[in-house]
Amino acid sequence: KEATKNIKKYYETKGILKKPLVKSHTTSDPISLFWNMTSYQDKVPPGKSSLFEAIPVQRYGHCTFTEAEAIAIFTQLLQKVDTQKQHPLAKVKGSGGKIIRSVRVEQKFASAR
């Protein structure tokens, strides 16, 4: 009983997103079953659905993505991040209110995308 309570409290996903998430999954993965992705998608509340994108890849195997697919998936994530009003890593503050990490987008990098 205690283990089940801890799993639900600390390890069960809730779908409450604060940052963009792109999740890709091979449809015939024998290790991590495809329904895990659709189950997570169902947990994302309607108001946060724009932060999540599910990308199924019709293939057998565990994470058997091609290089081109991996790049395309990462590009989707970058596009989701770019649509945010504020970069998700900008001005992350610690418990004392001190900025512990800040992001600055270099103009030449931003225009290269």
Tab-separated table of C-alpha atoms in Angstrom:
chain	number	residue	atom	x	y	z
A	1	LYS	CA	0.000	0.000	0.000
A	2	GLU	CA	2.733	2.463	0.940
A	3	ALA	CA	4.595	1.848	-2.333
A	4	THR	CA	1.430	2.467	-4.365
A	5	LYS	CA	0.810	5.740	-2.482
A	6	ASN	CA	4.386	6.881	-3.180
A	7	ILE	CA	4.119	5.989	-6.864
A	8	LYS	CA	0.907	7.985	-7.233
A	9	LYS	CA	2.330	10.919	-5.289
A	10	TYR	CA	5.838	11.125	-6.777
A	11	TYR	CA	6.015	9.119	-10.005
A	12	GLU	CA	2.612	9.256	-11.668
A	13	THR	CA	2.471	11.903	-14.371
A	14	LYS	CA	-0.270	14.505	-14.113
A	15	GLY	CA	-0.096	16.227	-17.514
A	16	ILE	CA	0.139	19.677	-15.934
A	17	LEU	CA	2.672	21.368	-18.201
A	18	LYS	CA	4.495	24.614	-17.541
A	19	LYS	CA	6.905	24.238	-20.457
A	20	PRO	CA	6.508	22.815	-23.977
A	21	LEU	CA	6.752	19.060	-24.362
A	22	VAL	CA	7.056	17.071	-27.573
A	23	LYS	CA	6.790	13.322	-27.040
A	24	SER	CA	7.534	10.841	-29.761
A	25	HIS	CA	6.971	7.130	-29.583
A	26	THR	CA	7.310	4.160	-31.881
A	27	THR	CA	3.911	2.521	-32.242
A	28	SER	CA	5.209	-1.038	-31.832
A	29	ASP	CA	7.672	-0.542	-28.980
A	30	PRO	CA	7.969	-3.850	-27.077
A	31	ILE	CA	9.532	-2.173	-23.995
A	32	SER	CA	7.575	1.044	-23.440
A	33	LEU	CA	4.100	0.436	-24.805
A	34	PHE	CA	2.538	2.990	-27.130
A	35	TRP	CA	-0.511	3.518	-24.918
A	36	ASN	CA	1.809	5.358	-22.477
A	37	MET	CA	1.950	8.288	-24.903
A	38	THR	CA	-1.783	8.421	-25.514
A	39	SER	CA	-2.437	8.049	-21.785
A	40	TYR	CA	-0.215	11.061	-21.082
A	41	GLN	CA	-1.901	13.056	-23.845
A	42	ASP	CA	-5.275	12.395	-22.218
A	43	LYS	CA	-3.986	13.872	-18.930
A	44	VAL	CA	-3.051	17.248	-20.405
A	45	PRO	CA	-5.814	19.741	-19.529
A	46	PRO	CA	-7.443	21.575	-22.473
A	47	GLY	CA	-5.912	24.893	-21.389
A	48	LYS	CA	-2.412	23.416	-21.655
A	49	SER	CA	-2.882	21.347	-24.819
A	50	SER	CA	-0.926	23.853	-26.922
A	51	LEU	CA	2.185	22.982	-24.880
A	52	PHE	CA	2.018	19.285	-25.780
A	53	GLU	CA	2.502	17.495	-29.056
A	54	ALA	CA	2.458	13.736	-29.554
A	55	ILE	CA	4.336	12.362	-32.557
A	56	PRO	CA	3.752	8.667	-33.250
A	57	VAL	CA	6.270	6.905	-35.483
A	58	GLN	CA	4.927	3.815	-37.265
A	59	ARG	CA	7.699	1.324	-36.531
A	60	TYR	CA	8.680	-1.666	-34.417
A	61	GLY	CA	11.386	-1.254	-31.803
A	62	HIS	CA	12.307	0.834	-28.802
A	63	CYS	CA	13.142	4.410	-29.817
A	64	THR	CA	14.132	3.320	-33.312
A	65	PHE	CA	13.973	6.815	-34.779
A	66	THR	CA	16.018	7.782	-37.793
A	67	GLU	CA	18.352	10.775	-37.537
A	68	ALA	CA	15.990	12.774	-39.747
A	69	GLU	CA	13.020	11.928	-37.493
A	70	ALA	CA	14.964	12.912	-34.355
A	71	ILE	CA	15.904	16.246	-35.935
A	72	ALA	CA	12.287	16.852	-37.027
A	73	ILE	CA	11.019	16.054	-33.511
A	74	PHE	CA	13.576	18.401	-31.943
A	75	THR	CA	12.616	21.095	-34.469
A	76	GLN	CA	8.979	20.755	-33.360
A	77	LEU	CA	10.097	21.339	-29.776
A	78	LEU	CA	12.083	24.428	-30.798
A	79	GLN	CA	9.032	25.808	-32.583
A	80	LYS	CA	6.900	25.294	-29.483
A	81	VAL	CA	9.510	27.046	-27.339
A	82	ASP	CA	9.691	29.940	-29.820
A	83	THR	CA	5.930	30.521	-29.565
A	84	GLN	CA	6.151	31.068	-25.799
A	85	LYS	CA	5.908	34.655	-24.582
A	86	GLN	CA	8.977	34.073	-22.469
A	87	HIS	CA	11.658	31.464	-22.995
A	88	PRO	CA	10.921	28.617	-20.538
A	89	LEU	CA	14.412	28.858	-19.012
A	90	ALA	CA	14.567	32.640	-18.751
A	91	LYS	CA	15.097	34.065	-15.292
A	92	VAL	CA	14.659	30.879	-13.281
A	93	LYS	CA	14.751	31.906	-9.613
A	94	GLY	CA	15.849	29.859	-6.649
A	95	SER	CA	14.016	29.644	-3.319
A	96	GLY	CA	15.732	32.843	-2.113
A	97	GLY	CA	14.496	34.792	-5.127
A	98	LYS	CA	17.968	34.953	-6.690
A	99	ILE	CA	18.206	34.267	-10.447
A	100	ILE	CA	20.022	30.954	-10.821
A	101	ARG	CA	19.833	30.656	-14.596
A	102	SER	CA	19.083	33.080	-17.370
A	103	VAL	CA	18.803	32.654	-21.125
A	104	ARG	CA	19.771	35.189	-23.748
A	105	VAL	CA	18.950	34.446	-27.376
A	106	GLU	CA	21.783	35.490	-29.636
A	107	GLN	CA	20.479	37.356	-32.687
A	108	LYS	CA	22.658	35.461	-35.175
A	109	PHE	CA	21.485	32.119	-33.715
A	110	ALA	CA	17.827	33.113	-33.763
A	111	SER	CA	18.004	34.219	-37.392
A	112	ALA	CA	19.779	30.994	-38.416
A	113	ARG	CA	16.730	28.907	-37.533
